[in-house]
């Protein structure tokens, strides 16, 4: 069954049930009111007759009662009178009518009796076999003696006439309520189901790849809350899809770059080998050719190692052997190694740090971090400076390292992706050596996180870039979730 019909039935059932309960309550009240009003009126007549009987020493004139019966017939009221011995004295009858013993005993105790329907009460006096009567029996007492009983009755049909009219009116009202309830339940169900269908249509659009879908809502109920969650989900999916597209683009770019970088040394190696095979290389040049082959082979090994390194670091598959050591000599060693490369591009390496600064880290991985950062600065700087700073921050229980260049710089969009795998801020600038694969800074970021540290970058286009690495002392590192890369104190 479709949801709209389920909703209609639910709303319709609630409306009809409510109307039926209200109708039943109204009818019960109207019926009770009709009988209570009749009993009160009949008791009033009986009390008045009792006062007349006591005033005439317990004797009521039969002629007076006949005239009274004629008057009361206008109100459809019948009259019977019994003496103190339970004999009917009015109206006169050849049959000796008497009240049932249980009723007579109750009346002798001075209590009045109300009978709603003498045809439904087998212990009461049945006045007529054709029509049912509702009546009261009131005892007349003089002192402690019972001198008589009066029975006054009204036809049940007359009492229930207004109740039956109310039943007819309520039946009509119930029919109208059913029709209105059916129409109202349809619109209520349609309104609810239409909102759900709108959400369903939006879900199908998302499933087909449209991540620009957004549902308008007014924050009124649970369906609006669902719409809010749906919008948040779509935004997350859109960001994830965009990220996947970016990663795929970078992967493709990396594969092209890797193929290019591997093709160059392989071509060189192949050419030298062919030259050696056919003695095309002069004897005096063979040593230089073998040195070139070694350099190109090292270049290939370095490219492969960078990829393997990144995968191990990213998957938390490396073991860090952390010790406390002076980071300044290690930094000077790195600067010495890279000074010749800096001179080749007209750059100057400048150390602007303390004479001594202990750090708690894996020495080999620390060397890799600083080497990649300094080399990155040289790669994107021409005829400029790369300044390296080292200092202790005792209040933070950390050692802070900075690598600043005055090279090409980056804009905000580039800075956002700078630590992503395969990303290159300036793909057009391809130089020989490490760092060309777009993995250098990704490895740096991952290693810093594995150390429980943090890395920040500031840059302006045309002015240069500054990387700041903070490595904390033992016991003050930030916790790193290996599955998500998220850091916590």
Coordinates of C-alpha atoms in Angstrom, one line a residue:
X1 CA 0.0 0.0 0.0
X2 CA 1.4 3.4 -0.9
X3 CA 2.3 5.8 1.8
X4 CA -0.3 8.4 0.9
X5 CA -3.1 5.8 1.5
X6 CA -1.5 4.7 4.7
X7 CA -1.4 8.4 5.9
X8 CA -5.0 8.9 4.7
X9 CA -6.3 5.9 6.6
X10 CA -4.4 7.0 9.7
X11 CA -5.8 10.5 9.7
X12 CA -9.3 9.3 8.7
X13 CA -9.3 6.7 11.6
X14 CA -8.2 9.4 14.1
X15 CA -10.9 11.8 12.9
X16 CA -13.7 9.2 12.9
X17 CA -12.7 7.7 16.2
X18 CA -12.7 11.1 17.8
X19 CA -16.1 12.0 16.3
X20 CA -17.5 8.6 17.5
X21 CA -16.3 9.1 21.1
X22 CA -17.7 12.6 21.2
X23 CA -21.0 11.4 19.8
X24 CA -21.3 8.5 22.2
X25 CA -20.5 10.9 25.1
X26 CA -23.1 13.4 23.9
X27 CA -25.8 10.7 23.5
X28 CA -25.1 9.2 26.9
X29 CA -25.3 12.6 28.5
X30 CA -28.6 13.4 26.6
X31 CA -30.1 10.1 27.6
X32 CA -29.2 10.5 31.3
X33 CA -30.5 14.0 31.3
X34 CA -33.8 13.0 29.7
X35 CA -34.4 10.2 32.3
X36 CA -33.2 12.4 35.3
X37 CA -35.5 15.2 34.2
X38 CA -38.4 12.8 33.9
X39 CA -37.8 11.2 37.3
X40 CA -37.5 14.6 38.9
X41 CA -40.8 15.7 37.4
X42 CA -42.6 12.5 38.4
X43 CA -41.3 12.7 41.9
X44 CA -42.6 16.2 42.1
X45 CA -46.1 15.0 41.2
X46 CA -45.8 12.1 43.7
X47 CA -44.8 14.4 46.5
X48 CA -47.7 16.7 45.8
X49 CA -50.1 13.8 45.8
X50 CA -48.6 12.6 49.0
X51 CA -49.2 15.9 50.7
X52 CA -52.8 15.8 49.6
X53 CA -53.2 12.2 50.9
X54 CA -51.8 13.1 54.3
X55 CA -54.1 16.2 54.4
X56 CA -57.1 13.9 53.9
X57 CA -56.1 11.2 56.4
X58 CA -54.5 9.0 53.8
X59 CA -57.7 9.0 51.6
X60 CA -57.8 10.4 48.1
X61 CA -61.1 10.9 46.4
X62 CA -61.4 8.6 43.3
X63 CA -63.2 11.3 41.4
X64 CA -60.3 13.7 42.1
X65 CA -57.8 11.1 40.9
X66 CA -59.8 10.6 37.7
X67 CA -59.7 14.3 37.0
X68 CA -56.0 14.4 37.9
X69 CA -55.3 11.5 35.5
X70 CA -57.0 13.4 32.7
X71 CA -54.8 16.4 33.4
X72 CA -51.6 14.4 33.6
X73 CA -52.4 12.6 30.3
X74 CA -51.5 15.8 28.6
X75 CA -48.0 15.1 29.8
X76 CA -48.3 11.4 28.9
X77 CA -48.1 10.5 32.6
X78 CA -50.0 7.4 34.0
X79 CA -51.0 7.1 37.7
X80 CA -51.5 4.1 40.0
X81 CA -52.1 4.2 43.8
X82 CA -51.6 1.3 46.3
X83 CA -52.8 1.2 49.9
X84 CA -50.7 0.3 52.9
X85 CA -51.4 -3.4 52.3
X86 CA -50.1 -3.5 48.8
X87 CA -53.5 -3.5 47.1
X88 CA -54.1 -1.3 44.0
X89 CA -56.8 1.1 44.9
X90 CA -56.6 3.3 41.8
X91 CA -57.5 2.8 39.1
X92 CA -60.1 0.3 40.3
X93 CA -59.6 -3.2 38.8
X94 CA -61.1 -6.6 39.1
X95 CA -57.6 -8.0 39.2
X96 CA -55.9 -7.7 42.5
X97 CA -52.7 -5.9 41.4
X98 CA -49.9 -6.0 43.8
X99 CA -46.3 -4.8 43.7
X100 CA -43.5 -7.5 43.7
X101 CA -42.4 -8.4 47.2
X102 CA -38.8 -7.1 46.8
X103 CA -40.1 -3.7 45.6
X104 CA -42.6 -3.5 48.4
X105 CA -39.9 -4.2 51.0
X106 CA -37.8 -1.4 49.6
X107 CA -40.7 1.0 49.7
X108 CA -41.6 0.0 53.2
X109 CA -38.1 1.1 54.2
X110 CA -39.0 4.6 53.0
X111 CA -36.9 4.6 49.8
X112 CA -38.2 5.7 46.4
X113 CA -37.6 3.5 43.3
X114 CA -36.8 4.6 39.8
X115 CA -37.4 2.2 36.9
X116 CA -36.1 3.2 33.5
X117 CA -38.0 0.5 31.5
X118 CA -40.5 -1.8 33.1
X119 CA -40.2 -4.2 30.1
X120 CA -36.5 -4.7 30.8
X121 CA -36.9 -5.1 34.6
X122 CA -38.5 -8.5 35.4
X123 CA -38.9 -7.6 39.1
X124 CA -40.9 -4.4 38.5
X125 CA -44.6 -3.8 37.8
X126 CA -45.4 -4.1 34.1
X127 CA -48.1 -1.5 33.4
X128 CA -48.7 -2.4 29.7
X129 CA -47.7 -5.4 27.6
X130 CA -47.6 -3.1 24.5
X131 CA -45.7 -0.1 25.6
X132 CA -42.7 0.2 27.9
X133 CA -43.0 2.7 30.8
X134 CA -40.4 4.5 32.9
X135 CA -41.6 5.5 36.3
X136 CA -41.1 6.2 40.0
X137 CA -42.6 4.6 43.0
X138 CA -42.8 6.9 46.0
X139 CA -44.0 5.7 49.5
X140 CA -46.4 7.7 51.6
X141 CA -45.7 7.5 55.3
X142 CA -47.5 8.8 58.3
X143 CA -45.1 8.6 61.2
X144 CA -43.6 5.1 61.1
X145 CA -46.5 3.6 59.2
X146 CA -46.7 3.1 55.4
X147 CA -50.1 4.4 54.3
X148 CA -49.7 4.0 50.6
X149 CA -47.6 4.0 47.5
X150 CA -48.0 6.1 44.3
X151 CA -46.7 5.0 40.9
X152 CA -46.2 7.6 38.2
X153 CA -45.0 6.5 34.8
X154 CA -44.2 8.0 31.4
X155 CA -43.9 6.2 28.1
X156 CA -40.3 5.4 27.3
X157 CA -40.9 6.4 23.7
X158 CA -41.8 9.9 24.8
X159 CA -38.7 10.2 27.0
X160 CA -36.4 8.9 24.3
X161 CA -37.9 11.0 21.6
X162 CA -35.4 13.9 22.0
X163 CA -32.6 11.3 22.5
X164 CA -33.6 9.7 19.1
X165 CA -33.6 13.1 17.5
X166 CA -30.1 13.7 18.9
X167 CA -29.1 10.3 17.5
X168 CA -30.4 11.3 14.0
X169 CA -28.6 14.6 14.2
X170 CA -25.4 13.0 15.3
X171 CA -25.7 10.4 12.6
X172 CA -26.0 13.1 10.0
X173 CA -23.1 15.0 11.7
X174 CA -21.0 11.8 11.6
X175 CA -21.7 11.3 7.9
X176 CA -20.6 14.9 7.2
X177 CA -17.6 14.4 9.4
X178 CA -16.6 11.2 7.5
X179 CA -16.8 13.1 4.2
X180 CA -14.9 16.1 5.5
X181 CA -12.5 13.8 7.3
X182 CA -11.8 11.9 4.1
X183 CA -11.1 15.1 2.2
X184 CA -9.0 16.6 5.1
X185 CA -7.0 13.4 5.5
X186 CA -6.3 13.3 1.8
X187 CA -4.8 16.8 1.9
X188 CA -2.9 16.2 5.1
X189 CA -1.5 12.9 3.7
X190 CA -0.7 14.6 0.4
X191 CA 1.1 17.4 2.1
X192 CA 3.3 15.0 4.1
X193 CA 3.9 12.5 1.3
X194 CA 4.7 15.3 -1.2
X195 CA 7.5 16.5 1.1
X196 CA 8.8 12.9 1.3
X197 CA 8.5 12.5 -2.5
X198 CA 10.5 15.8 -2.9
X199 CA 13.2 14.3 -0.8
X200 CA 13.1 11.1 -2.8
X201 CA 13.4 12.9 -6.1
X202 CA 16.4 14.8 -4.7
X203 CA 18.0 11.5 -3.6
X204 CA 17.6 10.1 -7.1
X205 CA 19.3 13.2 -8.6
X206 CA 22.2 12.8 -6.2
X207 CA 22.4 9.1 -7.1
X208 CA 22.7 10.1 -10.8
X209 CA 25.6 12.4 -10.0
X210 CA 24.0 15.8 -9.4
X211 CA 25.6 17.1 -6.2
X212 CA 24.2 20.6 -6.6
X213 CA 20.8 19.6 -5.2
X214 CA 19.6 21.5 -2.1
X215 CA 16.2 21.2 -0.4
X216 CA 14.5 24.3 0.9
X217 CA 13.0 23.8 4.4
X218 CA 11.6 25.8 7.3
X219 CA 13.0 23.9 10.3
X220 CA 9.5 23.0 11.6
X221 CA 9.5 19.2 12.1
X222 CA 11.4 16.0 11.7
X223 CA 11.1 16.0 7.9
X224 CA 12.7 19.5 7.8
X225 CA 15.5 18.1 10.0
X226 CA 15.9 15.2 7.5
X227 CA 16.1 17.8 4.8
X228 CA 18.9 19.6 6.7
X229 CA 20.8 16.4 7.1
X230 CA 20.3 15.6 3.4
X231 CA 21.7 19.0 2.5
X232 CA 24.7 18.4 4.7
X233 CA 25.2 15.0 3.2
X234 CA 25.1 16.3 -0.4
X235 CA 27.6 19.0 0.5
X236 CA 29.9 16.4 2.0
X237 CA 29.4 14.2 -1.1
X238 CA 30.1 17.1 -3.4
X239 CA 33.3 17.9 -1.5
X240 CA 34.3 14.3 -1.6
X241 CA 33.6 14.1 -5.3
X242 CA 35.6 17.2 -6.0
X243 CA 38.5 15.8 -3.9
X244 CA 38.3 12.5 -5.8
X245 CA 38.4 14.4 -9.1
X246 CA 41.4 16.4 -7.9
X247 CA 43.2 13.4 -6.6
X248 CA 42.5 11.6 -9.9
X249 CA 43.8 14.6 -11.8
X250 CA 47.0 14.7 -9.7
X251 CA 47.4 10.9 -10.0
X252 CA 47.2 11.3 -13.8
X253 CA 49.6 14.2 -13.7
X254 CA 51.9 12.2 -11.4
X255 CA 51.9 9.2 -13.8
X256 CA 52.7 11.5 -16.7
X257 CA 55.5 13.1 -14.7
X258 CA 56.8 9.8 -13.4
X259 CA 56.8 8.4 -17.0
X260 CA 58.6 11.5 -18.2
X261 CA 61.2 11.4 -15.3
X262 CA 61.8 7.7 -15.9
X263 CA 62.0 8.0 -19.6
X264 CA 64.8 10.6 -19.5
X265 CA 67.3 8.5 -17.5
X266 CA 66.3 5.3 -19.2
X267 CA 66.9 6.9 -22.6
X268 CA 70.3 8.1 -21.4
X269 CA 71.1 4.7 -20.0
X270 CA 70.0 3.0 -23.3
X271 CA 72.1 5.4 -25.4
X272 CA 75.3 4.9 -23.3
X273 CA 74.8 1.1 -23.3
X274 CA 74.4 1.1 -27.1
X275 CA 77.5 3.3 -27.4
X276 CA 79.5 0.9 -25.2
X277 CA 78.2 -2.1 -27.2
X278 CA 79.3 -0.7 -30.6
X279 CA 82.5 1.0 -29.2
X280 CA 81.0 4.3 -30.2
X281 CA 82.3 6.0 -27.1
X282 CA 85.9 7.0 -27.0
X283 CA 88.0 5.3 -24.4
X284 CA 88.7 8.7 -22.6
X285 CA 84.9 9.3 -22.3
X286 CA 83.9 6.0 -20.9
X287 CA 84.6 6.9 -17.3
X288 CA 82.4 10.0 -17.7
X289 CA 79.7 7.9 -19.4
X290 CA 79.7 5.3 -16.6
X291 CA 79.4 8.2 -14.0
X292 CA 76.4 9.5 -16.0
X293 CA 74.8 6.1 -15.9
X294 CA 75.3 5.9 -12.1
X295 CA 73.7 9.3 -11.7
X296 CA 70.7 8.4 -13.8
X297 CA 70.3 5.1 -12.0
X298 CA 70.4 6.9 -8.6
X299 CA 67.7 9.2 -10.0
X300 CA 65.4 6.3 -10.8
X301 CA 66.0 4.7 -7.4
X302 CA 65.3 8.0 -5.7
X303 CA 62.0 8.3 -7.6
X304 CA 60.9 4.8 -6.6
X305 CA 62.0 5.3 -3.0
X306 CA 60.0 8.5 -2.6
X307 CA 56.8 6.7 -3.5
X308 CA 57.5 3.7 -1.3
X309 CA 58.4 6.1 1.6
X310 CA 55.2 8.0 1.2
X311 CA 53.0 4.9 1.2
X312 CA 54.8 3.6 4.4
X313 CA 54.5 6.9 6.2
X314 CA 50.8 7.4 5.2
X315 CA 49.9 3.9 6.4
X316 CA 51.8 4.3 9.6
X317 CA 54.1 1.4 8.6
X318 CA 57.4 3.1 9.7
X319 CA 59.0 2.8 13.1
X320 CA 60.4 6.0 14.6
X321 CA 63.4 5.7 16.8
X322 CA 63.1 9.0 18.7
X323 CA 66.0 10.3 20.7
X324 CA 67.0 13.7 22.0
X325 CA 69.9 15.3 20.0
X326 CA 71.2 18.7 18.9
X327 CA 69.4 19.7 15.7
X328 CA 71.9 22.5 14.7
X329 CA 74.8 20.3 13.5
X330 CA 72.4 18.1 11.5
X331 CA 70.9 21.3 9.9
X332 CA 74.4 22.6 9.0
X333 CA 75.2 19.2 7.4
X334 CA 72.1 19.5 5.2
X335 CA 73.0 23.1 4.2
X336 CA 76.5 21.9 3.3
X337 CA 75.1 19.1 1.1
X338 CA 72.8 21.5 -0.8
X339 CA 75.1 24.6 -1.0
X340 CA 76.5 23.5 -4.4
X341 CA 73.0 23.0 -5.8
X342 CA 72.0 26.5 -4.5
X343 CA 74.9 28.1 -6.2
X344 CA 74.0 26.4 -9.5
X345 CA 70.7 28.3 -9.5
X346 CA 72.2 31.6 -8.1
X347 CA 70.7 31.1 -4.6
X348 CA 72.2 31.7 -1.2
X349 CA 71.6 29.4 1.8
X350 CA 71.5 31.4 5.1
X351 CA 71.4 30.0 8.6
X352 CA 69.5 32.2 11.1
X353 CA 69.3 30.0 14.2
X354 CA 70.6 29.2 17.6
X355 CA 74.0 27.7 18.2
X356 CA 72.3 24.8 19.9
X357 CA 68.7 23.5 20.0
X358 CA 67.9 20.0 21.2
X359 CA 65.0 18.2 19.5
X360 CA 63.2 14.9 20.3
X361 CA 62.8 13.1 17.0
X362 CA 64.0 10.3 14.8
X363 CA 67.3 11.6 13.5
X364 CA 67.1 10.1 10.0
X365 CA 63.5 11.2 9.5
X366 CA 64.3 14.7 10.9
X367 CA 67.1 14.9 8.3
X368 CA 64.6 13.9 5.6
X369 CA 62.1 16.6 6.7
X370 CA 64.7 19.4 6.7
X371 CA 66.3 18.2 3.4
X372 CA 63.0 18.2 1.6
X373 CA 61.9 21.6 2.9
X374 CA 65.2 23.3 2.0
X375 CA 65.3 21.6 -1.4
X376 CA 61.8 22.7 -2.0
X377 CA 62.8 26.3 -1.3
X378 CA 65.7 26.0 -3.8
X379 CA 63.5 24.4 -6.4
X380 CA 61.1 27.4 -6.6
X381 CA 63.7 30.2 -6.1
X382 CA 66.0 31.8 -8.7
X383 CA 68.8 34.1 -7.7
X384 CA 67.4 34.6 -4.2
X385 CA 67.8 33.4 -0.6
X386 CA 66.6 30.4 1.4
X387 CA 66.9 31.2 5.1
X388 CA 66.8 28.4 7.7
X389 CA 66.0 29.1 11.3
X390 CA 66.2 26.9 14.4
X391 CA 65.1 28.0 17.9
X392 CA 63.8 26.6 21.2
X393 CA 60.4 27.5 22.5
X394 CA 60.6 26.5 26.1
X395 CA 57.1 27.8 27.0
X396 CA 55.7 25.4 24.3
X397 CA 58.1 22.6 25.2
X398 CA 59.1 22.4 21.6
X399 CA 61.8 23.2 19.0
X400 CA 60.7 25.4 16.0
X401 CA 62.3 25.2 12.5
X402 CA 61.6 27.6 9.7
X403 CA 62.6 27.5 6.0
X404 CA 61.8 30.7 4.2
X405 CA 62.5 31.6 0.6
X406 CA 61.9 34.7 -1.6
X407 CA 60.9 32.7 -4.6
X408 CA 57.7 32.5 -6.7
X409 CA 55.3 32.1 -3.7
X410 CA 51.7 30.7 -3.8
X411 CA 48.2 31.9 -3.6
X412 CA 45.6 30.7 -1.1
X413 CA 44.2 28.0 -3.5
X414 CA 47.7 26.5 -3.9
X415 CA 48.4 26.7 -0.2
X416 CA 45.3 24.6 0.4
X417 CA 46.7 21.7 -1.5
X418 CA 50.4 22.1 -1.0
X419 CA 50.7 19.0 1.3
X420 CA 48.5 16.8 -0.9
X421 CA 50.1 13.9 -2.7
X422 CA 51.2 14.6 -6.4
X423 CA 50.5 18.3 -6.0
X424 CA 52.9 20.8 -7.6
X425 CA 52.4 24.5 -7.1
X426 CA 54.1 25.3 -10.4
X427 CA 54.0 22.2 -12.7
X428 CA 55.7 24.1 -15.5
X429 CA 58.9 24.3 -13.4
X430 CA 60.4 20.9 -13.6
X431 CA 64.0 20.5 -12.5
X432 CA 66.3 17.6 -12.1
X433 CA 66.7 16.0 -8.7
X434 CA 64.4 15.0 -5.9
X435 CA 61.2 16.8 -5.1
X436 CA 60.0 16.6 -8.8
X437 CA 57.4 13.9 -8.2
X438 CA 55.1 16.1 -6.0
X439 CA 55.7 13.8 -3.0
X440 CA 58.3 15.8 -1.1
X441 CA 56.0 18.0 0.9
X442 CA 53.5 15.2 1.4
X443 CA 56.2 13.1 3.0
X444 CA 57.2 16.1 5.2
X445 CA 53.7 16.6 6.4
X446 CA 53.1 12.9 7.2
X447 CA 56.5 12.6 9.0
X448 CA 55.7 15.7 11.1
X449 CA 52.4 14.3 12.1
X450 CA 54.0 10.9 12.9
X451 CA 56.3 12.8 15.3
X452 CA 53.3 14.4 17.0
X453 CA 54.3 17.8 15.7
X454 CA 52.7 20.4 13.4
X455 CA 53.6 22.2 10.2
X456 CA 52.3 25.6 8.9
X457 CA 52.9 27.5 5.7
X458 CA 52.6 31.2 4.8
X459 CA 53.1 32.5 1.3
X460 CA 52.5 35.4 -1.0
X461 CA 52.7 35.2 -4.8
X462 CA 56.0 36.9 -5.9
X463 CA 57.3 37.3 -2.4
X464 CA 58.1 33.8 -1.2
X465 CA 57.1 31.0 1.1
X466 CA 57.8 30.2 4.8
X467 CA 57.4 26.7 6.3
X468 CA 57.3 26.4 10.1
X469 CA 57.7 23.0 11.7
X470 CA 57.1 22.5 15.4
X471 CA 58.4 19.3 17.1
X472 CA 57.5 18.8 20.7
X473 CA 59.5 17.5 23.6
X474 CA 59.0 14.0 24.9
X475 CA 55.6 13.7 26.6
X476 CA 54.2 16.9 24.9
X477 CA 53.6 15.5 21.4
X478 CA 50.2 15.7 19.8
X479 CA 48.3 12.4 19.4
X480 CA 48.0 11.4 15.7
X481 CA 45.2 9.1 14.5
X482 CA 46.9 6.9 11.9
X483 CA 43.6 6.2 10.1
X484 CA 42.5 9.8 9.7
X485 CA 45.6 11.9 10.2
X486 CA 43.8 14.0 12.7
X487 CA 45.8 15.5 15.6
X488 CA 44.7 16.0 19.1
X489 CA 46.4 17.2 22.3

